[in-house]
Short mmCIF file of C-alpha atoms in Angstrom, two decimals:
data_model
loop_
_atom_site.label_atom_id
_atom_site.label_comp_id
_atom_site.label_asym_id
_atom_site.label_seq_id
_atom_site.Cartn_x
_atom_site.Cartn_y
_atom_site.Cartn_z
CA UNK E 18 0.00 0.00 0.00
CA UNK E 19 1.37 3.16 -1.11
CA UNK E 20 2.26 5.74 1.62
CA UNK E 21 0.19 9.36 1.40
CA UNK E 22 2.49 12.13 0.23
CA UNK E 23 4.01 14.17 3.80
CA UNK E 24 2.27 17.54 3.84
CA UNK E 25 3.72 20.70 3.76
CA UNK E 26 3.87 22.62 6.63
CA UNK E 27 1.30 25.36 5.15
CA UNK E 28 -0.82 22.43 4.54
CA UNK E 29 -0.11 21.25 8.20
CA UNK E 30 -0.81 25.15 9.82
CA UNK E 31 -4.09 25.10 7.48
CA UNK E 32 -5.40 21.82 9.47
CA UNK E 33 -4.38 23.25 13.01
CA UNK E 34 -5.54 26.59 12.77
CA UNK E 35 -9.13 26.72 11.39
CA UNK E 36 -9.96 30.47 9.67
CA UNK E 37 -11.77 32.62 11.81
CA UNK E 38 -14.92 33.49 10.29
CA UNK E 39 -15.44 37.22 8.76
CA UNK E 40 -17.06 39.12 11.51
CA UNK E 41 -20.24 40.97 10.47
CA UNK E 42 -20.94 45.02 10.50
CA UNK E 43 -24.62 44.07 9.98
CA UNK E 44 -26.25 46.89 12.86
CA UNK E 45 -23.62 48.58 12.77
CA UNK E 46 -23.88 52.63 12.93
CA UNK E 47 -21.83 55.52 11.30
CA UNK E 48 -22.38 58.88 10.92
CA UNK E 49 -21.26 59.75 7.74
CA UNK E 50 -20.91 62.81 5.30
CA UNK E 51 -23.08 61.84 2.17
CA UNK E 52 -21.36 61.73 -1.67
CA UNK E 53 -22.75 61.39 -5.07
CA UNK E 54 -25.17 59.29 -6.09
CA UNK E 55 -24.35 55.41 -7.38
CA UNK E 56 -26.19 53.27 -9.64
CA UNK E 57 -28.97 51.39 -8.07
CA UNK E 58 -30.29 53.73 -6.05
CA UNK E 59 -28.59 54.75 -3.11
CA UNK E 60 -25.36 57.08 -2.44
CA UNK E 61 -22.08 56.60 -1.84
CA UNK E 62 -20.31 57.85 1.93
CA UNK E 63 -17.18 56.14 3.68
CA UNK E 64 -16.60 55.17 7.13
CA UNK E 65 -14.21 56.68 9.17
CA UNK E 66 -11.51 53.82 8.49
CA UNK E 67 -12.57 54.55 4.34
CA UNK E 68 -14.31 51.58 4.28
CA UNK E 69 -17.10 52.56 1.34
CA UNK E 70 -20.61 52.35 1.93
CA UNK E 71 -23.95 52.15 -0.19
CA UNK E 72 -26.33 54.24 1.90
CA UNK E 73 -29.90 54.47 0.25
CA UNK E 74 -32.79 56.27 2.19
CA UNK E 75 -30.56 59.19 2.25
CA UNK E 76 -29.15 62.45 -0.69
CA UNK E 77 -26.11 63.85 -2.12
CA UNK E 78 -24.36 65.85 0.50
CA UNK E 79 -26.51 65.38 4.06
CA UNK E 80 -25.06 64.16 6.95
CA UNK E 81 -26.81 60.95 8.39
CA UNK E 82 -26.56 57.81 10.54
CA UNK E 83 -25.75 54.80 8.60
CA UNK E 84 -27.51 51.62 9.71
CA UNK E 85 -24.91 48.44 8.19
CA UNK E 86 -27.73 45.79 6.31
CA UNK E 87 -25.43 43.85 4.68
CA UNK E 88 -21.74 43.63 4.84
CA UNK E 89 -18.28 42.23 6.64
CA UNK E 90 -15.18 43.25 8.18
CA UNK E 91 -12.59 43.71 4.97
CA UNK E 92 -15.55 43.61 2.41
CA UNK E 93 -15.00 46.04 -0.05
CA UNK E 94 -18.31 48.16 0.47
CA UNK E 95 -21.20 47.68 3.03
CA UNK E 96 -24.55 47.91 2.12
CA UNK E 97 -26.65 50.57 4.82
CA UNK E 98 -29.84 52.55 5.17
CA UNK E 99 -30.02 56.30 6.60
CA UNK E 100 -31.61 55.56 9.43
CA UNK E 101 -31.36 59.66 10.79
CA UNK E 102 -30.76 62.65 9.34
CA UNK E 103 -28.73 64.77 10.80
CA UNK E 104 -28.39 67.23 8.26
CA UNK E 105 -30.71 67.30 5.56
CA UNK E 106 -30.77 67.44 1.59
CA UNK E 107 -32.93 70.72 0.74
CA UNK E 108 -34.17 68.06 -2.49
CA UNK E 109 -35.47 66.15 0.66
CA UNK E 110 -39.31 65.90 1.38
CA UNK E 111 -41.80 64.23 3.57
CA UNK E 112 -42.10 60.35 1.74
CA UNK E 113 -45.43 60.48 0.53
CA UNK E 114 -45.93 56.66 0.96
CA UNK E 115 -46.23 55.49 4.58
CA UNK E 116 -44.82 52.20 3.43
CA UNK E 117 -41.37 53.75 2.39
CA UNK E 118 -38.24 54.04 4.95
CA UNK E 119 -35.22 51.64 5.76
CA UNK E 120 -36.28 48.32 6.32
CA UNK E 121 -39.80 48.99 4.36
CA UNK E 122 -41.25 48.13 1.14
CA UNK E 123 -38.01 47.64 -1.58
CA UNK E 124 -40.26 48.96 -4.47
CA UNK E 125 -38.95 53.42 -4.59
CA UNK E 126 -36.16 54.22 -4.00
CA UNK E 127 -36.45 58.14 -3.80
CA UNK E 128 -39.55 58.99 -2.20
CA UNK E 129 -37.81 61.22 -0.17
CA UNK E 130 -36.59 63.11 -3.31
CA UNK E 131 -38.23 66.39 -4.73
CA UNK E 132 -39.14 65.19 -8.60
CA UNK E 133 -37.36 67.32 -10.08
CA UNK E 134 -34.58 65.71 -7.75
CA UNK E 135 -34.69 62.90 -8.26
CA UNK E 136 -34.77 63.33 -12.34
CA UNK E 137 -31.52 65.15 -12.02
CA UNK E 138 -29.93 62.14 -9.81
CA UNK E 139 -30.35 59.55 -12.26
CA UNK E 140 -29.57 61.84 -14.84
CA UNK E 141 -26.05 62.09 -13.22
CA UNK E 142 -25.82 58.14 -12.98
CA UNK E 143 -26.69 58.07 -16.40
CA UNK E 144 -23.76 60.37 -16.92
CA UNK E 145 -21.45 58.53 -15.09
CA UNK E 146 -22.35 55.28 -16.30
CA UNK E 147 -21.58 57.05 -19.62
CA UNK E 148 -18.36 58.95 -18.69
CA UNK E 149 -17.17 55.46 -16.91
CA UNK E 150 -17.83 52.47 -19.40
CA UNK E 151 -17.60 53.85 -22.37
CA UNK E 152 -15.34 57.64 -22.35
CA UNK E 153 -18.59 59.44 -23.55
CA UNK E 154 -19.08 63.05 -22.07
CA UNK E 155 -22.97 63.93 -22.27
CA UNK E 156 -21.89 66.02 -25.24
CA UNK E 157 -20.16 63.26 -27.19
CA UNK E 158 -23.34 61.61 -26.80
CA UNK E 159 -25.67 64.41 -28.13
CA UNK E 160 -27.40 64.18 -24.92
CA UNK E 161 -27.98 67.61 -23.18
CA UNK E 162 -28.63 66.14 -19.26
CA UNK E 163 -32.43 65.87 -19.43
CA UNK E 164 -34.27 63.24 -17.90
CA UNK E 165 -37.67 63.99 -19.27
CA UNK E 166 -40.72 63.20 -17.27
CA UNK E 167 -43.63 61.28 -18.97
CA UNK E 168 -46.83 62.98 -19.92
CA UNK E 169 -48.94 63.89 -16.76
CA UNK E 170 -45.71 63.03 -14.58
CA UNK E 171 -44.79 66.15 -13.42
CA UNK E 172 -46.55 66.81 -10.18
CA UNK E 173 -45.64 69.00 -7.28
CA UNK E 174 -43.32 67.61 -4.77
CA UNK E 175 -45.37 65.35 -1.73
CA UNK E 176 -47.53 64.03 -4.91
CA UNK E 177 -47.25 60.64 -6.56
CA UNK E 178 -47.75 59.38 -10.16
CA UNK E 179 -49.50 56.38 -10.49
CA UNK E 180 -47.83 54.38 -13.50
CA UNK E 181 -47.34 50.85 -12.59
CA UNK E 182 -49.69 48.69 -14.36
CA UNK E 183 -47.88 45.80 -13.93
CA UNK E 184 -47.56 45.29 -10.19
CA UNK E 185 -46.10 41.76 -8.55
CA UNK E 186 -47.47 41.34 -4.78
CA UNK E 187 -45.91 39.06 -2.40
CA UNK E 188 -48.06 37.17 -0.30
CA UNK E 189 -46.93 36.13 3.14
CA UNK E 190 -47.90 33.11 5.31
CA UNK E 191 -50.96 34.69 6.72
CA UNK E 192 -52.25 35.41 3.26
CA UNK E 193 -51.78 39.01 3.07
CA UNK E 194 -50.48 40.83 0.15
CA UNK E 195 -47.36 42.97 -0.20
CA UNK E 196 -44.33 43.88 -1.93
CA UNK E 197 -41.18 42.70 -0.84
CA UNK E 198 -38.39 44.55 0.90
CA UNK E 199 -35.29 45.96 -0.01
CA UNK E 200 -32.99 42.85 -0.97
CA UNK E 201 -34.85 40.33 0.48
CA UNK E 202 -37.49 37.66 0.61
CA UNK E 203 -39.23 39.76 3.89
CA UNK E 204 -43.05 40.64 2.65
CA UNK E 205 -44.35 44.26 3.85
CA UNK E 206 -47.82 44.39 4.36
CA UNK E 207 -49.55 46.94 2.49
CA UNK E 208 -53.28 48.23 1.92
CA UNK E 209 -52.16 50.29 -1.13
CA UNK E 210 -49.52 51.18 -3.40
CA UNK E 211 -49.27 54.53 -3.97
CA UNK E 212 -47.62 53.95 -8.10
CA UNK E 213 -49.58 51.29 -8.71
CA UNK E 214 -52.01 52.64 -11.68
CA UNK E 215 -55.43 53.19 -11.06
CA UNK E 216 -56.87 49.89 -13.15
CA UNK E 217 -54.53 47.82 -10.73
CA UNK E 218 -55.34 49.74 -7.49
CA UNK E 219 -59.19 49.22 -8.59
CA UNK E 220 -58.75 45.42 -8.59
CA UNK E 221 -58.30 45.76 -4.70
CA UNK E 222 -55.70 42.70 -4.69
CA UNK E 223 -54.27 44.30 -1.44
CA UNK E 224 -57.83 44.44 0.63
CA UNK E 225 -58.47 40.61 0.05
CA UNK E 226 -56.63 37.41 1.68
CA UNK E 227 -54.47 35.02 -0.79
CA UNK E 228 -54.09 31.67 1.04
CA UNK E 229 -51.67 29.55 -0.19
CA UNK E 230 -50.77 31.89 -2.63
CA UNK E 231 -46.74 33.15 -3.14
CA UNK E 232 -47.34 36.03 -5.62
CA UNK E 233 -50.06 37.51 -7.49
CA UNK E 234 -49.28 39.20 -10.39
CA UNK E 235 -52.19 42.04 -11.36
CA UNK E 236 -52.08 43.56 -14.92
CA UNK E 237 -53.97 46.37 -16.30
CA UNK E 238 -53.71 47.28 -19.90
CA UNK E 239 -53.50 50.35 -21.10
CA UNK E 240 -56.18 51.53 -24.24
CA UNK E 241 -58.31 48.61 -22.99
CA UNK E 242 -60.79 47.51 -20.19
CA UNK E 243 -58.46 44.37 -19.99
CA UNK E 244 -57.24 43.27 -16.37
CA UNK E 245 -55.68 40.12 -15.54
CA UNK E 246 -53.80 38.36 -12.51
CA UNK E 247 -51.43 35.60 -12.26
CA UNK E 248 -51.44 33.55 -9.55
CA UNK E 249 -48.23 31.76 -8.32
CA UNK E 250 -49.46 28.76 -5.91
CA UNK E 251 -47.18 27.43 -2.99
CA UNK E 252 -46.38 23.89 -3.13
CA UNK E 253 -49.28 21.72 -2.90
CA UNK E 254 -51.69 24.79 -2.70
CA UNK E 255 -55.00 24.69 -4.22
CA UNK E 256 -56.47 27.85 -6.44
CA UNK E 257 -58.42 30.17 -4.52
CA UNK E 258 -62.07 31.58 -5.77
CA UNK E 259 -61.38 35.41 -7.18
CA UNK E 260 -63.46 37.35 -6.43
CA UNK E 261 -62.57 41.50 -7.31
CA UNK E 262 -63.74 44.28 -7.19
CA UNK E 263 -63.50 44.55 -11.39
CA UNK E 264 -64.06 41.82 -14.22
CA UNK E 265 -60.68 40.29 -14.74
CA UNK E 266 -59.27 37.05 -16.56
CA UNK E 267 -56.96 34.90 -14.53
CA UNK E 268 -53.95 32.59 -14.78
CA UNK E 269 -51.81 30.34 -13.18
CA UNK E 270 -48.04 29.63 -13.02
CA UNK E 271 -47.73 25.74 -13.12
CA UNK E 272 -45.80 24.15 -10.22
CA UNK E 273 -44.01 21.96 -12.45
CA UNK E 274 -43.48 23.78 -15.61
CA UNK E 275 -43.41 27.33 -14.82
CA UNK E 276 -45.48 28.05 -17.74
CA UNK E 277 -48.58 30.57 -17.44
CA UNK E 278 -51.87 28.76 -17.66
CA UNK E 279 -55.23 29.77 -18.36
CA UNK E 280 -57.73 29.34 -15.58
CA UNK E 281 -60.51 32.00 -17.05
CA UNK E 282 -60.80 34.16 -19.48
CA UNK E 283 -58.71 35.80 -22.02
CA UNK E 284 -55.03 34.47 -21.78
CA UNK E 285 -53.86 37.79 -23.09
CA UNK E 286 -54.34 41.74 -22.56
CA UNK E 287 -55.17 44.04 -25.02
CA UNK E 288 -52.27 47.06 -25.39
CA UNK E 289 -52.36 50.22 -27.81
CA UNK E 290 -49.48 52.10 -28.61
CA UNK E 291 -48.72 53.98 -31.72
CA UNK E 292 -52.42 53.83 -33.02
CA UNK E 293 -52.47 49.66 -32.89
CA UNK E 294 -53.49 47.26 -31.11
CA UNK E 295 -50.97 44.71 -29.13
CA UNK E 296 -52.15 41.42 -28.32
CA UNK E 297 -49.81 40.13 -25.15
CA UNK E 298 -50.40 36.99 -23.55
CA UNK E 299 -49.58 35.00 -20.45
CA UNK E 300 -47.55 37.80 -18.68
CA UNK E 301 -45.39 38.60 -21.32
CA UNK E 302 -43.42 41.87 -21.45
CA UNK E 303 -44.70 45.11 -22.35
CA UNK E 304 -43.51 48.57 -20.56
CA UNK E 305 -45.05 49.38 -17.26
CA UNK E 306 -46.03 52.96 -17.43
CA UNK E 307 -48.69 53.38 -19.82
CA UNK E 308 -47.11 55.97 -21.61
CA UNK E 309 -43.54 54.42 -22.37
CA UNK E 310 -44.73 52.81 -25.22
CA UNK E 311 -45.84 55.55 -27.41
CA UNK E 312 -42.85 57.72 -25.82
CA UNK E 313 -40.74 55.22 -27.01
CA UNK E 314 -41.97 54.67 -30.20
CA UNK E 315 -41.61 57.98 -31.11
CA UNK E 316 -38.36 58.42 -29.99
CA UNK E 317 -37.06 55.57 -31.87
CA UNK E 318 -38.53 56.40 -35.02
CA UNK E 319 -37.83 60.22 -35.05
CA UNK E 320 -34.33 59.12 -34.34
CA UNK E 321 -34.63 56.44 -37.37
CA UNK E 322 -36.24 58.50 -39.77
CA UNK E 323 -37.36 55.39 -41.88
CA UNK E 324 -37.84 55.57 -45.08
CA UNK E 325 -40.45 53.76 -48.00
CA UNK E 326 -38.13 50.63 -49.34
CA UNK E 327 -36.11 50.02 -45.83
CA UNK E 328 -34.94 47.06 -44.22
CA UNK E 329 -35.46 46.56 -41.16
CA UNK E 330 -34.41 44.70 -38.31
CA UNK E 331 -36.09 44.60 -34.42
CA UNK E 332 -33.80 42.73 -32.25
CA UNK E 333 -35.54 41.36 -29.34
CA UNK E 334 -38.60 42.23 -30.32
CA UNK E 335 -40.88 41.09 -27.86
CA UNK E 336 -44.68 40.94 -29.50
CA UNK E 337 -43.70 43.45 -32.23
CA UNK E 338 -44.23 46.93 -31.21
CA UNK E 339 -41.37 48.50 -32.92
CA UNK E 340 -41.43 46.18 -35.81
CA UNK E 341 -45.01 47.19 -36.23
CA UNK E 342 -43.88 50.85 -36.17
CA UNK E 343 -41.63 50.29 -38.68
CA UNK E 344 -43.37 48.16 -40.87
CA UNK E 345 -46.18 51.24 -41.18
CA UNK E 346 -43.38 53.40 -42.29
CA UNK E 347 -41.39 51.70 -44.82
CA UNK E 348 -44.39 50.34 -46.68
CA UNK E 349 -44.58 47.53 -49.03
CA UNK E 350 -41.66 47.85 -50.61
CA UNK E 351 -40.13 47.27 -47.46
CA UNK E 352 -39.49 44.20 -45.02
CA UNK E 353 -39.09 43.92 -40.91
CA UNK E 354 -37.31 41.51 -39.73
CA UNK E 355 -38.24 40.51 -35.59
CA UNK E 356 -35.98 38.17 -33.68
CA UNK E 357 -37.49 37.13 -30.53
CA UNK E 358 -36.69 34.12 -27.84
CA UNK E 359 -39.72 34.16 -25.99
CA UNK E 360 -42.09 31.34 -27.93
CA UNK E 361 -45.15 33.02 -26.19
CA UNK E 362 -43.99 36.47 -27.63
CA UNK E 363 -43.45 34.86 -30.88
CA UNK E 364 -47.10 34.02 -31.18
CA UNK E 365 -48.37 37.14 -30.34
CA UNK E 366 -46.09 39.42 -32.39
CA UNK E 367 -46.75 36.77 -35.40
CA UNK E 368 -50.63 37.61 -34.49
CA UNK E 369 -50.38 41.20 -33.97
CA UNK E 370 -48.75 41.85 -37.40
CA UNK E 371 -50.04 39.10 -39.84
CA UNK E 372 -51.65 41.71 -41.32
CA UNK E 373 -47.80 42.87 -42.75
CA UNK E 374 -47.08 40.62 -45.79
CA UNK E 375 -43.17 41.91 -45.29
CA UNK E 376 -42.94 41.27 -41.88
CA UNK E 377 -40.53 38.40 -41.01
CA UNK E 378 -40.97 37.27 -36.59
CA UNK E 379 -38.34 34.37 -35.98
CA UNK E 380 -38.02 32.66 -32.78
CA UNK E 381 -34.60 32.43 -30.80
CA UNK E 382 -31.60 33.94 -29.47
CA UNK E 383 -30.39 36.98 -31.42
CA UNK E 384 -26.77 35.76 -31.34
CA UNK E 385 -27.60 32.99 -32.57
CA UNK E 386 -30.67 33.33 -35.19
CA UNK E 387 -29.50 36.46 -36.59
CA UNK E 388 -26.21 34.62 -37.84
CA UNK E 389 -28.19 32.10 -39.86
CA UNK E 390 -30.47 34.34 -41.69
CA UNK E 391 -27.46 35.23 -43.95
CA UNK E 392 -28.64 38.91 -43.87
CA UNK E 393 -25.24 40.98 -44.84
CA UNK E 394 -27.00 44.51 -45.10
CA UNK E 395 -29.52 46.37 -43.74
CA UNK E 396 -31.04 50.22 -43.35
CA UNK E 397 -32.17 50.55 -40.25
CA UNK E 398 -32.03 48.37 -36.98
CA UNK E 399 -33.53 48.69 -33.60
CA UNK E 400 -32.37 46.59 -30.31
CA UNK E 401 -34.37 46.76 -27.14
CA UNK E 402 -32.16 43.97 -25.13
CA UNK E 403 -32.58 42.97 -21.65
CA UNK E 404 -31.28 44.46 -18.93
CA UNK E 405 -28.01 43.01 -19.05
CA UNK E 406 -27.42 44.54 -23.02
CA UNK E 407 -26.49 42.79 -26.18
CA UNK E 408 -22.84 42.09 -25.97
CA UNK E 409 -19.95 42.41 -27.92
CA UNK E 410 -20.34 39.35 -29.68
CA UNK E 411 -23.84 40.60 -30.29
CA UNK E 412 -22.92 44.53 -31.08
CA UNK E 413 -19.94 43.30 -33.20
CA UNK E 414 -21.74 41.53 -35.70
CA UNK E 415 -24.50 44.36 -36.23
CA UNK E 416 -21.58 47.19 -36.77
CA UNK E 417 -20.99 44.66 -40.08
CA UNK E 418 -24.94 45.27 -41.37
CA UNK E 419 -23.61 48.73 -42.49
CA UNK E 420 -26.91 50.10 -41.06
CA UNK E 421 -27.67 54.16 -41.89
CA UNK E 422 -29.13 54.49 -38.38
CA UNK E 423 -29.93 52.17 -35.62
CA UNK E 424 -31.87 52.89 -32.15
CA UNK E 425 -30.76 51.20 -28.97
CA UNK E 426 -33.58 51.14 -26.19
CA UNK E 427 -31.85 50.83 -22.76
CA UNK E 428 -33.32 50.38 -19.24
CA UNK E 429 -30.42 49.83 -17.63
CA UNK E 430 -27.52 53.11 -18.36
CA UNK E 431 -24.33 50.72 -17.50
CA UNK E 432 -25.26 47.82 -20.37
CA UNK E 433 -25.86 50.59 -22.28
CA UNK E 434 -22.44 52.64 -22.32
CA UNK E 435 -20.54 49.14 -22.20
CA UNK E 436 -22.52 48.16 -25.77
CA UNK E 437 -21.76 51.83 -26.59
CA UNK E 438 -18.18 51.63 -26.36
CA UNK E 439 -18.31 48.38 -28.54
CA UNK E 440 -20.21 50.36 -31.36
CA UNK E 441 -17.70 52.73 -31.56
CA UNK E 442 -15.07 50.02 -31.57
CA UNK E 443 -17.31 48.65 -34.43
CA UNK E 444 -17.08 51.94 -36.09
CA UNK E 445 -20.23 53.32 -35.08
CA UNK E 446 -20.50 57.03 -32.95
CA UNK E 447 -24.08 58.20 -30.90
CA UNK E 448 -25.59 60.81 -32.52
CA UNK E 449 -28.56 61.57 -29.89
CA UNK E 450 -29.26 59.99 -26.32
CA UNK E 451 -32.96 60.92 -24.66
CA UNK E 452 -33.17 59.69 -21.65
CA UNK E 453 -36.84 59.47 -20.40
CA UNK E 454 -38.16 58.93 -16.64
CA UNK E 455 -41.02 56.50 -17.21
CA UNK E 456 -40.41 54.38 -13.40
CA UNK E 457 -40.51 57.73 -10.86
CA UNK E 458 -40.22 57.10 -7.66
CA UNK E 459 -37.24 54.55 -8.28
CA UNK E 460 -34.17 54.52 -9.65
CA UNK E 461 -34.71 52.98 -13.07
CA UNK E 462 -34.59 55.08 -16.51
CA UNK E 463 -35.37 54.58 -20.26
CA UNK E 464 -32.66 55.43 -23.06
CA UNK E 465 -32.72 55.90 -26.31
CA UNK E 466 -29.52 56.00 -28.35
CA UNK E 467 -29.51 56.59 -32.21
CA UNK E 468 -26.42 56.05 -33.42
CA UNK E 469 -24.81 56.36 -36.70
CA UNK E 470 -21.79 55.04 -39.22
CA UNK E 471 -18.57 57.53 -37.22
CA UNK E 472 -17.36 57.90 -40.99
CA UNK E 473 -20.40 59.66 -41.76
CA UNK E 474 -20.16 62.69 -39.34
CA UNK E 475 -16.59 62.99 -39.89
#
């Protein structure tokens, strides 16, 4: 029988002297001068020993106590909620909702911030993000610092919007619904949610009990009567009777499958935008705020500028609202393309624009169906990716289309610039940014980049 090798005496130390466990600054207090504002929604301070911290609850340049939520000894930044104010923001105001406040409901982030505040913060993360990940300057960018409120948005400081038509409620072992809080699988109660829009607030999912439900899911379109929720079961749970305070068709998310299921009613909602009507079923995506649509149609397509005889593509097209925007506009001598992976999407964009004889919807990944359609030229191209962006591989191959214009939709700024800077590595240059406030109250924006061939504006 062999003999085991002799080990070293690291090896030997390692076994006699266990590693101490990371001690935890969860609880923790600081008081703490406030910096600039991060991405994600809170600000950036520093201990007294440097150590950085992410402090939401709190503004640029007031000087609070900083409650530790998350973090260790030697981490490189701890996570923390203002928990008092010691010298306050003059941006700062009352929080309108009484669910807001560390430890609360996760859903705002600056319900403490004047509007107009809290526009100009994520314009400067927007900025940075910019300035950071890809070496634009807002004027490189053709983007003059706006972040432009939707229609019927701009209210008076202490007042609310309410946008959200999509709203997802937590439901905790009791039964009662609620939205979940900041980083975490905690449920806070709530009988109302202040940005919720009034077709979901009129369903009065938050004034009923939900036993053995996890999450329901409470959709109302916008340019039609249609409500819907989802129901998410726990393990083992059966369906519930509901019974609202509205008409609405519901569905189910199978426990083995994860697909959406019909239970009653329409499995789809009704959306307009852009004078048409979008059929989109079984949860699928379509923007929250009932405005973004149309606000982001036009902002693509007076970017685009398309013209009678285009081609077309819309990457990640979801159930076709762009590509039905641009199939209007480059006529029948023209011809969309839409690459989608969601099959459920595929139906429904197939549906919504059948009537389009040059209208092309293919199912998959964009890297990878885009490839195989052998298309070496286009006109025009649009990309609305997920939040995580397209990717070089992804951003390389469209800077070889040799596209006049194309129009990135971002909802997340940092994806954006890093896609950015792989355009212009591509040979591509931004010729306008908007950036559009369509989710107030948090920390999430809208862009719209049109970019353009660099050799062009040279």
């Amino acid at each position: 029988m062999q003999a085991e090798p002799k080990k070293s005496q690291a090896e030997q130390r390692a076994v006699a002297e266990p590693v101490a466990e990371p001690v935890s600054l969860v609880g923790e207090e600081y008081e703490v001068e406030v910096g600039p504002v991060a991405h994600g929604g809170h600000c950036i301070a520093r201990t007294s020993e440097g150590q950085v911290l992410f402090v939401r609850h709190t503004l640029p340049g007031e000087r609070v106590v900083a409650r530790v939520t998350e973090g260790e000894e030697g981490a490189r930044f701890l996570r923390a909620d203002a928990v008092e104010i010691l010298d306050p923001s003059k941006d700062r105001i009352e929080a309108p909702c009484p669910f807001a406040g560390p430890g609360r409901c996760g859903g705002c982030d600056w319900q403490h911030a004047k509007p107009g505040a809290q526009r100009r913060l994520k314009g400067e993360v927007v900025a940075e993000q910019l300035q950071r990940l890809a070496g634009l300057t807002p004027e490189e960018a053709g983007w003059d610092g706006t972040v432009m409120p939707a229609e019927g948005d701009k209210l008076p400081a202490g007042q609310v919007p309410s946008w959200r038509t999509r709203v997802q409620f937590a439901v905790d072992a009791d039964g009662r619904a609620g939205l979940r809080r900041h980083r975490s699988h905690e449920i806070e109660p709530i009988d109302h949610c202040m940005i919720a829009a009034e077709g979901v607030s009129e369903l009065g999912i938050e004034r009923r009990d939900w036993p053995g439900m996890a999450t329901v899911e409470a959709i109302a379109a916008t340019g039609s009567q249609d409500r819907q929720v989802i129901l998410t079961p726990r393990p083992g749970a059966r369906l519930p009777i509901v019974e609202l305070d509205r008409p609405v068709s519901v569905m189910r998310v199978g426990e083995k499958d994860g697909g959406v299921h019909r239970v009653h009613g329409r499995p789809f909602v009704r959306e307009r935008a852009d004078d048409r009507t979008y059929r989109v079923g079984s949860g699928g995506f379509w923007q929250v705020h009932p405005k973004a649509a149309d606000t982001l149609v036009t902002a693509v397509m007076q970017g685009l500028l398309p013209r009678k005889g285009d081609m077309a593509l819309d990457l990640y097209c979801g159930v076709g609202l762009f590509a039905g925007a641009l199939a209007d506009r480059v006529g029948d001598q023209g011809a969309v393309l839409g690459i989608e992976s969601g099959k459920r999407a595929v139906e429904d964009a197939r549906h919504n624009l059948a009537a389009f004889d040059r209208v092309r919807i293919e199912q998959g990944k964009v890297e990878s169906v885009l490839p195989r359609t052998g298309i070496d030229e286009v006109d025009l191209i649009v990309l609305d990716p997920p939040r995580a962006g397209a990717g070089r591989k992804t951003v390389q191959h469209l800077s070889t289309l040799a596209a006049r214009r194309i129009a990135y939709v971002a909802c997340d700024p940092a994806a954006l610039a890093r896609d950015l800077g792989y355009f212009r590595d591509g040979g591509y240059r931004v010729r306008t940014l908007r950036v559009f406030d369509l989710f107030p109250m948090t920390h999430h924006v809208e862009c719209v980049a049109i970019l353009e061939p660099a050799a062009k504006s040279s």
